[in-house]
Short mmCIF file of C-alpha atoms in Angstrom, two decimals:
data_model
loop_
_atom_site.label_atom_id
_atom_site.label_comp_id
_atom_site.label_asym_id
_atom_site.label_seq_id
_atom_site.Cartn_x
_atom_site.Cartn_y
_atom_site.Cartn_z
CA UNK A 28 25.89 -29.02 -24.69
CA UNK A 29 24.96 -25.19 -24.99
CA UNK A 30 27.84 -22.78 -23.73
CA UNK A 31 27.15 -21.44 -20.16
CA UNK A 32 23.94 -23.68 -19.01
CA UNK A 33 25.24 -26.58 -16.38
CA UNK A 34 23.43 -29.47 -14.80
CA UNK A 35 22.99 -30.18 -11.18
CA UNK A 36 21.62 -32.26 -8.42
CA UNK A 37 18.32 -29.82 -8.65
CA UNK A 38 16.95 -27.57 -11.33
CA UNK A 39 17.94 -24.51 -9.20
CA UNK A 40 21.53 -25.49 -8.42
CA UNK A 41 22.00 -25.84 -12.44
CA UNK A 42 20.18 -22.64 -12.77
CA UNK A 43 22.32 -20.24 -10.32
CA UNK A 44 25.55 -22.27 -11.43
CA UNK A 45 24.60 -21.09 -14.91
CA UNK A 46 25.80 -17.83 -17.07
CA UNK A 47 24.87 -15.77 -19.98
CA UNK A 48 26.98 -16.84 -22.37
CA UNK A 49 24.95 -18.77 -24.85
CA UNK A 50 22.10 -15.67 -24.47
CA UNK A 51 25.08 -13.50 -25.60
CA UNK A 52 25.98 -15.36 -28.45
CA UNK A 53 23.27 -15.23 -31.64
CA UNK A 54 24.86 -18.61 -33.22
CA UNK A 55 23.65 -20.37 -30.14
CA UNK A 56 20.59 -18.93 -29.60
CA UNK A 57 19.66 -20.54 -32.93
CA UNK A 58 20.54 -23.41 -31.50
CA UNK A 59 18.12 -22.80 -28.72
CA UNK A 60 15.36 -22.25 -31.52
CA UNK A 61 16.16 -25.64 -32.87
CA UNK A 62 15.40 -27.55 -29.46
CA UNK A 63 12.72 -25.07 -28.62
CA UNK A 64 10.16 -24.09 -31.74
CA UNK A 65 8.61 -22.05 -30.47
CA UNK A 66 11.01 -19.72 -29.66
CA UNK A 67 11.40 -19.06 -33.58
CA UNK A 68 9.04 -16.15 -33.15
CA UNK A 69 11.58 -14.33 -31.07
CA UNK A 70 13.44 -11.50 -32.72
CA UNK A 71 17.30 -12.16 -32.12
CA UNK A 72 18.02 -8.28 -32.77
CA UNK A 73 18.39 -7.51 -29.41
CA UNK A 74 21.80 -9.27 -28.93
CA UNK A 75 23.87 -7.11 -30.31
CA UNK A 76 23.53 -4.25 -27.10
CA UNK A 77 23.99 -7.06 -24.69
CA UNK A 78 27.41 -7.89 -25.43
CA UNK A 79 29.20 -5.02 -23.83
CA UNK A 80 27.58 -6.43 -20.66
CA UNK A 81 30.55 -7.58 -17.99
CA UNK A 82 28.15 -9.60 -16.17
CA UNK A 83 27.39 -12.37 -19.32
CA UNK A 84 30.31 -14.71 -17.80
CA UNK A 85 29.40 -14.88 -14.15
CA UNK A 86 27.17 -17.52 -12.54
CA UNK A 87 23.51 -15.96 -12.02
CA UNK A 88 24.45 -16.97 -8.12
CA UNK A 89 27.16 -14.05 -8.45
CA UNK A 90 24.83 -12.05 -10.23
CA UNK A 91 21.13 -12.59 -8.39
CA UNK A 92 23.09 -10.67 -5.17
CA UNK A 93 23.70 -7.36 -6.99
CA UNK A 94 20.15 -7.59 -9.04
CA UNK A 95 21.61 -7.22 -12.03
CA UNK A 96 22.61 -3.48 -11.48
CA UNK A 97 26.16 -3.45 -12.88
CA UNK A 98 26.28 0.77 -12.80
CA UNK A 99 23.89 2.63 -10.34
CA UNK A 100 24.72 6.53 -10.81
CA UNK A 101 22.47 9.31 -9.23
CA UNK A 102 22.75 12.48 -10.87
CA UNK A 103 19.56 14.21 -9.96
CA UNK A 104 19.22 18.31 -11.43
CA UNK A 105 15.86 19.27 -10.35
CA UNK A 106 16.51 22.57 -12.84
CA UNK A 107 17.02 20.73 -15.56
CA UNK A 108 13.67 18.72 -14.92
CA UNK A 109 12.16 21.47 -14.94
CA UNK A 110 13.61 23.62 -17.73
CA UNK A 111 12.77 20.09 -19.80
CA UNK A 112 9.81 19.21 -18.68
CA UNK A 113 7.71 22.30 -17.83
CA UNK A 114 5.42 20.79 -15.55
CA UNK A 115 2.40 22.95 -14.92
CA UNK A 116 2.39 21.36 -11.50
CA UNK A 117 4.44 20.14 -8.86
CA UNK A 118 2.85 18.13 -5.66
CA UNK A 119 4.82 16.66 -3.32
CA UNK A 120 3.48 13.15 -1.34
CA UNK A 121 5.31 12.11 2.27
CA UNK A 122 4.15 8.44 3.43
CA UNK A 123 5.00 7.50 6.63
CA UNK A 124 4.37 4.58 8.77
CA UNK A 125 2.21 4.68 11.78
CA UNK A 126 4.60 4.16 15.02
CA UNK A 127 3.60 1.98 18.24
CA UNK A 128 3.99 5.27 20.34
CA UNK A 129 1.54 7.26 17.82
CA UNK A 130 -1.36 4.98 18.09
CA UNK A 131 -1.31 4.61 21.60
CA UNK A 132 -1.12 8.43 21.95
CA UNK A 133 -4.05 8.53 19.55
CA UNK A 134 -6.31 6.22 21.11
CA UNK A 135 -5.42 7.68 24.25
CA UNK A 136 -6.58 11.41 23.13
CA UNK A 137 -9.83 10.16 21.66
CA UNK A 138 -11.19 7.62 24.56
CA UNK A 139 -10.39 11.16 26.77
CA UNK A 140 -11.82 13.06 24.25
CA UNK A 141 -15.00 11.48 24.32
CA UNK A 142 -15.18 10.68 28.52
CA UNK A 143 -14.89 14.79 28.22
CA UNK A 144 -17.80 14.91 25.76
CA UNK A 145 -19.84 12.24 27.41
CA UNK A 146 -19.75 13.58 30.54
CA UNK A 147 -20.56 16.83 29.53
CA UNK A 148 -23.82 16.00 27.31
CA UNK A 149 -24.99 12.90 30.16
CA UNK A 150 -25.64 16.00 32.62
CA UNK A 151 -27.47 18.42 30.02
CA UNK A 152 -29.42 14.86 28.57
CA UNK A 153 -30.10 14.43 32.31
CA UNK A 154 -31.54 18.34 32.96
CA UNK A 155 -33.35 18.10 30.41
CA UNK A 156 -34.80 14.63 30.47
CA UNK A 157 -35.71 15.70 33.96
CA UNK A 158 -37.21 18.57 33.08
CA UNK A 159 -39.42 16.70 30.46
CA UNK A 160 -40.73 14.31 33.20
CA UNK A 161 -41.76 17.03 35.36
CA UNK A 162 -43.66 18.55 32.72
CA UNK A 163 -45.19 15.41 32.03
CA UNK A 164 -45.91 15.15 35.34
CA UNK A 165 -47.47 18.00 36.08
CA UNK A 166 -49.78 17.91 32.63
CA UNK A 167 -50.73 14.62 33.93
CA UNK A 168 -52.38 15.80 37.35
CA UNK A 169 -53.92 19.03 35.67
CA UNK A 170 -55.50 16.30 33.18
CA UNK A 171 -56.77 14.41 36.03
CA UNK A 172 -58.16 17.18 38.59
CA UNK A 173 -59.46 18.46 35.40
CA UNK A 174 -61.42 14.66 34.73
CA UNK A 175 -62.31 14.60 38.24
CA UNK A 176 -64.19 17.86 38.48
CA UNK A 177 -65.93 17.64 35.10
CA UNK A 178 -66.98 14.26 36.75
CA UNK A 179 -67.97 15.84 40.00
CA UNK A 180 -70.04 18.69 38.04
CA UNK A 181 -72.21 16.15 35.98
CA UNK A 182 -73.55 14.46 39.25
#
């Protein structure tokens, strides 16, 4: 039996009843590469860091809560970034989400927005399109008095 792997009643119960231990441990994991070949081109190395870790004897169901985050410290010196770093830029990016209340109001602006500019171009299309058939109109009976006494003056 390897040191910290249990069985269960499903693959996942064994898995979250489970620990660390054996990963900790470099005698078993070459145990591990006996049962499992090809993990004989791992490099084993590693190990030696992870064994300070507190969290190798709990149960990854203890663990899987806290996301494996056993020291979370913010310590956040803007000066020193940028005495280190001496970025030649610096741009700064806000993303927010768009609220209920902020597309309404926006859909609300443009459908008044463009009854505003509808209405306003309809009646100068309008003038205008008038205008055009009166002109139209007009050419069109100067053409045909024109026709009629050409055909007058031939008889």
């Amino acid at each position: 039996m390897i040191d910290g792997f249990f069985g269960g009643c499903t693959p996942l119960d064994a898995v979250l009843a489970s620990t660390f231990d054996c990963l900790y441990n470099e005698s078993c994991l070459e145990m591990l590469v006996d049962y499992f070949p090809q993990l004989s081109s791992t490099d084993l190395a590693w190990t030696n860091p992870l064994s300070v870790s507190s969290q190798k004897t709990q149960s990854l169901k203890n663990i899987l809560p806290k996301l494996f985050v056993e020291n979370w410290s913010t310590n956040i010196s803007y000066s020193k970034y940028f005495i280190q770093c001496a970025p030649v830029s610096c741009t700064y990016t806000e993303t927010d989400q768009i609220s209920l209340f902020y597309t309404i109001s926006l859909f609300l602006s443009i459908y008044g927005g463009l009854c505003i500019i509808l209405r306003s171009t309809a009646l100068c299309l309008i003038y205008v399109w008038m205008k055009l058939k009166r002109y139209s109109i007009n050419n069109n009976n100067n053409i045909n008095i024109g026709i009629y006494f050409e055909y007058n003056e031939k008889r």
